[in-house]
mmCIF file of C-alpha atoms in Angstrom:
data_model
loop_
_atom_site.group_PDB
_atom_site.id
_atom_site.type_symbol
_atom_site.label_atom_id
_atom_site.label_comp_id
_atom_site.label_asym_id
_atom_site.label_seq_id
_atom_site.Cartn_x
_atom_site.Cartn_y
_atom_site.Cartn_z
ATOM 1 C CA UNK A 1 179.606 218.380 92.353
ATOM 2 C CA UNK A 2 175.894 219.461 91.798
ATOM 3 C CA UNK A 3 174.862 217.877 95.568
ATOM 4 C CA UNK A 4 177.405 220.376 97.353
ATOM 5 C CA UNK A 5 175.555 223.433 95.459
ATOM 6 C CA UNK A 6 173.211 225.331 96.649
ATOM 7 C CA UNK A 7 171.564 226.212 93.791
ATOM 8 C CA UNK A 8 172.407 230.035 94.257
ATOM 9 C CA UNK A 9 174.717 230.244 92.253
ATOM 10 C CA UNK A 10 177.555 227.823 93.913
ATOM 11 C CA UNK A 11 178.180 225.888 90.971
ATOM 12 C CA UNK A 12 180.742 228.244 89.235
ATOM 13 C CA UNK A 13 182.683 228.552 92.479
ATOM 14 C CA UNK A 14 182.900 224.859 92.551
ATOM 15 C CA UNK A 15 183.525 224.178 89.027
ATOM 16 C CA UNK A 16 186.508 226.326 89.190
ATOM 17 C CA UNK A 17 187.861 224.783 92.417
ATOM 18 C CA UNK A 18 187.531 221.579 90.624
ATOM 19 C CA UNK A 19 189.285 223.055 88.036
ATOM 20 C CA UNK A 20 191.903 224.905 89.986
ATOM 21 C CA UNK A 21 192.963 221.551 91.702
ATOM 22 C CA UNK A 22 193.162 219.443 88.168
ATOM 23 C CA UNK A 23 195.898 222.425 87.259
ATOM 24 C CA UNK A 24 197.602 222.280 90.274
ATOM 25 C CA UNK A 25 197.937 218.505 90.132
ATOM 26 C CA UNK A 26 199.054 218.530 86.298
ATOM 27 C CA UNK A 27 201.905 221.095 87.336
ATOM 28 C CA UNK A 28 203.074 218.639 90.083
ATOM 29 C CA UNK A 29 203.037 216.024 88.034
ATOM 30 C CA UNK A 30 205.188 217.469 85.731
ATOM 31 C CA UNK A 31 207.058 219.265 88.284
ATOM 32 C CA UNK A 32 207.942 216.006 90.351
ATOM 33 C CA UNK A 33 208.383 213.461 87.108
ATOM 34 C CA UNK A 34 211.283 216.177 86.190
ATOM 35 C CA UNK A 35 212.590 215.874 90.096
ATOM 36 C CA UNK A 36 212.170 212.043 90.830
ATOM 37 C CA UNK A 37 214.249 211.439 87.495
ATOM 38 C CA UNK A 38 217.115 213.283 88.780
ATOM 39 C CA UNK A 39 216.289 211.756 92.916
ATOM 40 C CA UNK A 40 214.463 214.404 94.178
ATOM 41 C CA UNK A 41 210.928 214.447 95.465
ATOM 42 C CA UNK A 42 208.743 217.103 94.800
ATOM 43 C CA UNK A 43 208.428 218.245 98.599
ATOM 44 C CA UNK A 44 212.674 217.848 98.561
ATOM 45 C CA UNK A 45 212.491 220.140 95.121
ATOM 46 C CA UNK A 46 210.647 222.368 97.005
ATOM 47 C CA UNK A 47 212.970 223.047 99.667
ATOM 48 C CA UNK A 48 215.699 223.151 97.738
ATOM 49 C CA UNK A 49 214.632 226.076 95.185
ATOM 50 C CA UNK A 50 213.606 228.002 98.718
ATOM 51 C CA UNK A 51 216.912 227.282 99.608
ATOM 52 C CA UNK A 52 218.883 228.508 96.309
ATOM 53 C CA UNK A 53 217.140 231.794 96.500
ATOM 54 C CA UNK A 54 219.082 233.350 99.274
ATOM 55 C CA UNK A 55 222.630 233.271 100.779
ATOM 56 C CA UNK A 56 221.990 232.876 104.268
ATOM 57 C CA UNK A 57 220.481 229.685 105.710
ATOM 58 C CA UNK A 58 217.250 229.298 106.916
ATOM 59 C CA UNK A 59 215.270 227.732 110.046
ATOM 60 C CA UNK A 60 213.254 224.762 109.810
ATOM 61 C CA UNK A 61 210.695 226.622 111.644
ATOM 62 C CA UNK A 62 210.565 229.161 108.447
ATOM 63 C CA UNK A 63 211.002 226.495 105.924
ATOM 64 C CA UNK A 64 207.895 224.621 107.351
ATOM 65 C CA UNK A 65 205.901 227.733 107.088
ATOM 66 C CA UNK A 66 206.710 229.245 103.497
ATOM 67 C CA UNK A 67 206.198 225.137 102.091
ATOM 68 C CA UNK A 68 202.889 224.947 104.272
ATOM 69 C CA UNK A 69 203.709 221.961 105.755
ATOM 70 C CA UNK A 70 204.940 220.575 109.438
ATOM 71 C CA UNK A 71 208.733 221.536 110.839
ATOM 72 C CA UNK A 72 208.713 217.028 111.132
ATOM 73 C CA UNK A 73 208.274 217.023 107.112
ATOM 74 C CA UNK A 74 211.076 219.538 106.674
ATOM 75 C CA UNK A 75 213.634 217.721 108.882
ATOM 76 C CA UNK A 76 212.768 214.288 107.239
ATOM 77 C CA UNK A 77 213.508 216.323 103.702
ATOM 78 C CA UNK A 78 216.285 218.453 104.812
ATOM 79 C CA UNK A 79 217.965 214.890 106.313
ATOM 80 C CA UNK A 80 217.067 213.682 103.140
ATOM 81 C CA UNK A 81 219.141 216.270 101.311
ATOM 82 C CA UNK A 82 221.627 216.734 103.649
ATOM 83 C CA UNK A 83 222.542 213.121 103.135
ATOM 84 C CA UNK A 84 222.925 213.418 99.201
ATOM 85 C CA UNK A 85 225.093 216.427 99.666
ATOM 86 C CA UNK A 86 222.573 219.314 98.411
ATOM 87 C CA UNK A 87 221.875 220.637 101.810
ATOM 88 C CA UNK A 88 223.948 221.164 104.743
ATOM 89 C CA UNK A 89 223.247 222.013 108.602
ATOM 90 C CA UNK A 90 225.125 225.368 110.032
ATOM 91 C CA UNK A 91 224.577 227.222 113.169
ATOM 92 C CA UNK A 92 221.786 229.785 113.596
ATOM 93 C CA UNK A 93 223.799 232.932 114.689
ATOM 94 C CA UNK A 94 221.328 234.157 116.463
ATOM 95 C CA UNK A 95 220.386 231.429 118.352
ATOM 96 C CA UNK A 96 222.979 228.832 119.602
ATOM 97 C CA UNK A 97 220.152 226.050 120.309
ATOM 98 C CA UNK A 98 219.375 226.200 116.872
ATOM 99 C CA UNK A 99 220.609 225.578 113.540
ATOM 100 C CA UNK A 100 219.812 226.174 109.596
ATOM 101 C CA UNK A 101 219.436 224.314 106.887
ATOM 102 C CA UNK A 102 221.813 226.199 103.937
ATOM 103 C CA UNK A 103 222.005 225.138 100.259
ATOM 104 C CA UNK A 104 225.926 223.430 99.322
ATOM 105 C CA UNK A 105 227.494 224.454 95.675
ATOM 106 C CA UNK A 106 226.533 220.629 95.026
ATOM 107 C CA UNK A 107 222.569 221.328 95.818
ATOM 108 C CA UNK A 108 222.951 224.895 93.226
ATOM 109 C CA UNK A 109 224.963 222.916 91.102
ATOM 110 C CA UNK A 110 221.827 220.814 90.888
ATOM 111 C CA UNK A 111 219.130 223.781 90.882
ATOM 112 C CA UNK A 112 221.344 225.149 87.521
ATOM 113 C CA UNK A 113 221.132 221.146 85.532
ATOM 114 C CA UNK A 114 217.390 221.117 86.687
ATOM 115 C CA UNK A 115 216.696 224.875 85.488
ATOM 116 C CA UNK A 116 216.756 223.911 81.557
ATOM 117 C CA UNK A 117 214.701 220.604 81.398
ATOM 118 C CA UNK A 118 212.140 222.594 83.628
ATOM 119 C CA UNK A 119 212.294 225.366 81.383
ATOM 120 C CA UNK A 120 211.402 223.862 78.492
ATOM 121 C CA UNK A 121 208.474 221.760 80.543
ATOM 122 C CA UNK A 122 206.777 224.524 81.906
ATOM 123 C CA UNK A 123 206.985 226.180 78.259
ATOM 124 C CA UNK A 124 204.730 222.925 77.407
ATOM 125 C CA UNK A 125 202.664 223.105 79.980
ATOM 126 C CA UNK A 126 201.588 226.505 79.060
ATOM 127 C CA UNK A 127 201.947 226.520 75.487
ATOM 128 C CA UNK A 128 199.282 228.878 73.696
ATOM 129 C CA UNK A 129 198.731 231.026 76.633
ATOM 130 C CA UNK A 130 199.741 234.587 75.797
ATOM 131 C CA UNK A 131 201.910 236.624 78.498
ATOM 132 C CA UNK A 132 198.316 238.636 79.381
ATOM 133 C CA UNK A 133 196.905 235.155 80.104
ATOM 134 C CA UNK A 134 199.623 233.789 82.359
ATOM 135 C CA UNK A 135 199.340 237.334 84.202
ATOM 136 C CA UNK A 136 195.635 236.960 84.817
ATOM 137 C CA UNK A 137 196.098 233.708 85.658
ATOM 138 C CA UNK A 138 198.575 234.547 88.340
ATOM 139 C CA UNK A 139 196.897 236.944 89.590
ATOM 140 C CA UNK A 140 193.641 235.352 90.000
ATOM 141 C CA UNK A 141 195.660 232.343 91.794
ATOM 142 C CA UNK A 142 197.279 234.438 94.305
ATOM 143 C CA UNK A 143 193.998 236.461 94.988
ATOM 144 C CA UNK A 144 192.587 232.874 95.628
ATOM 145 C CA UNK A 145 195.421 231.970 97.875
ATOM 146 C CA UNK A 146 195.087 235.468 100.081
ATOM 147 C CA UNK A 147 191.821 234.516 100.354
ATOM 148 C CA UNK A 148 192.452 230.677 102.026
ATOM 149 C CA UNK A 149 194.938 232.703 104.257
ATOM 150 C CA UNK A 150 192.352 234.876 105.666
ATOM 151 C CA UNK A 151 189.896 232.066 105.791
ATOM 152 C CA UNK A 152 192.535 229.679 107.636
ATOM 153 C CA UNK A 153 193.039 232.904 110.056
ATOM 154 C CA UNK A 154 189.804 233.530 110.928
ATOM 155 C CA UNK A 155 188.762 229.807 111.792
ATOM 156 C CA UNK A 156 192.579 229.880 113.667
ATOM 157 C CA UNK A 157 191.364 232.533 115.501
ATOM 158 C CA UNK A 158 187.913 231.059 116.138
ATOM 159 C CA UNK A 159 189.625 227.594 117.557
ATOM 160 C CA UNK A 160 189.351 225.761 114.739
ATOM 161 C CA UNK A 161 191.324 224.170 112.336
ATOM 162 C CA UNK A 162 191.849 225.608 108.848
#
């Protein structure tokens, strides 16, 4: 890590980057050994929780945007669902060309027997943090996300790629 440091002071910034993504991938893991043992993966988890918030159904288009990944990645999980009876396809309302992917009572049915085990996991994961820690820690995760965002907008804007 030292050799991508400037010396100015970089190191803390990439210390906690370092750290940042060891968190992130420790949540996942937990996250997707919890999903793959019922048949989910984690990007099919994912979609599915977006899915069980609302009551309307939602565009691929949209899907692929609030997961951060590509509308091709979506379809191959929403097929994915859609074949195991969690998801289903309806038509967009609005727009006759298109349709949206909407969560069945089989795919809440699901989200309510995954909602316990997950519970009690993420309880583990963040066992002797106090409710002021897991605030700051939120907090100083989404300020680091709004800052990617405008990064990735600027260098959009600039013709390059995030």
């Amino acid at each position: 890590m030292a050799q991508f440091a400037d010396g100015d002071g970089d190191m803390p910034a990439f210390e906690a980057a370092t750290a940042v993504r060891t968190a992130h991938h420790a949540v996942e893991r937990m996250r997707a050994h919890g999903a793959q043992g019922r048949g989910l993966s984690a990007g099919a988890l994912d979609l599915l929780v977006r899915l069980n918030g609302g009551e309307k159904g939602v565009s691929i288009g949209e899907l692929a945007r609030a997961a951060g990944v590509s509308s091709r990645n979506v379809t191959g999980l929403v097929d994915t669902l859609e074949h195991d009876g969690l998801v289903r396809r309806v038509p967009d309302p609005g727009d006759r060309r298109s349709v949206l992917a909407e969560i069945t009572p089989a795919g809440r049915a699901w989200i309510e027997a995954f909602r316990r085990p997950l519970q009690l996991a993420m309880r583990a994961m963040f066992h002797g943090f106090s409710p002021e820690d897991l605030a700051v820690l939120r907090d100083l995760c989404l300020r680091l996300t709004a800052n990617q965002q405008r990064l990735a907008d600027r260098l959009q804007q600039n013709g390059r790629q995030p």
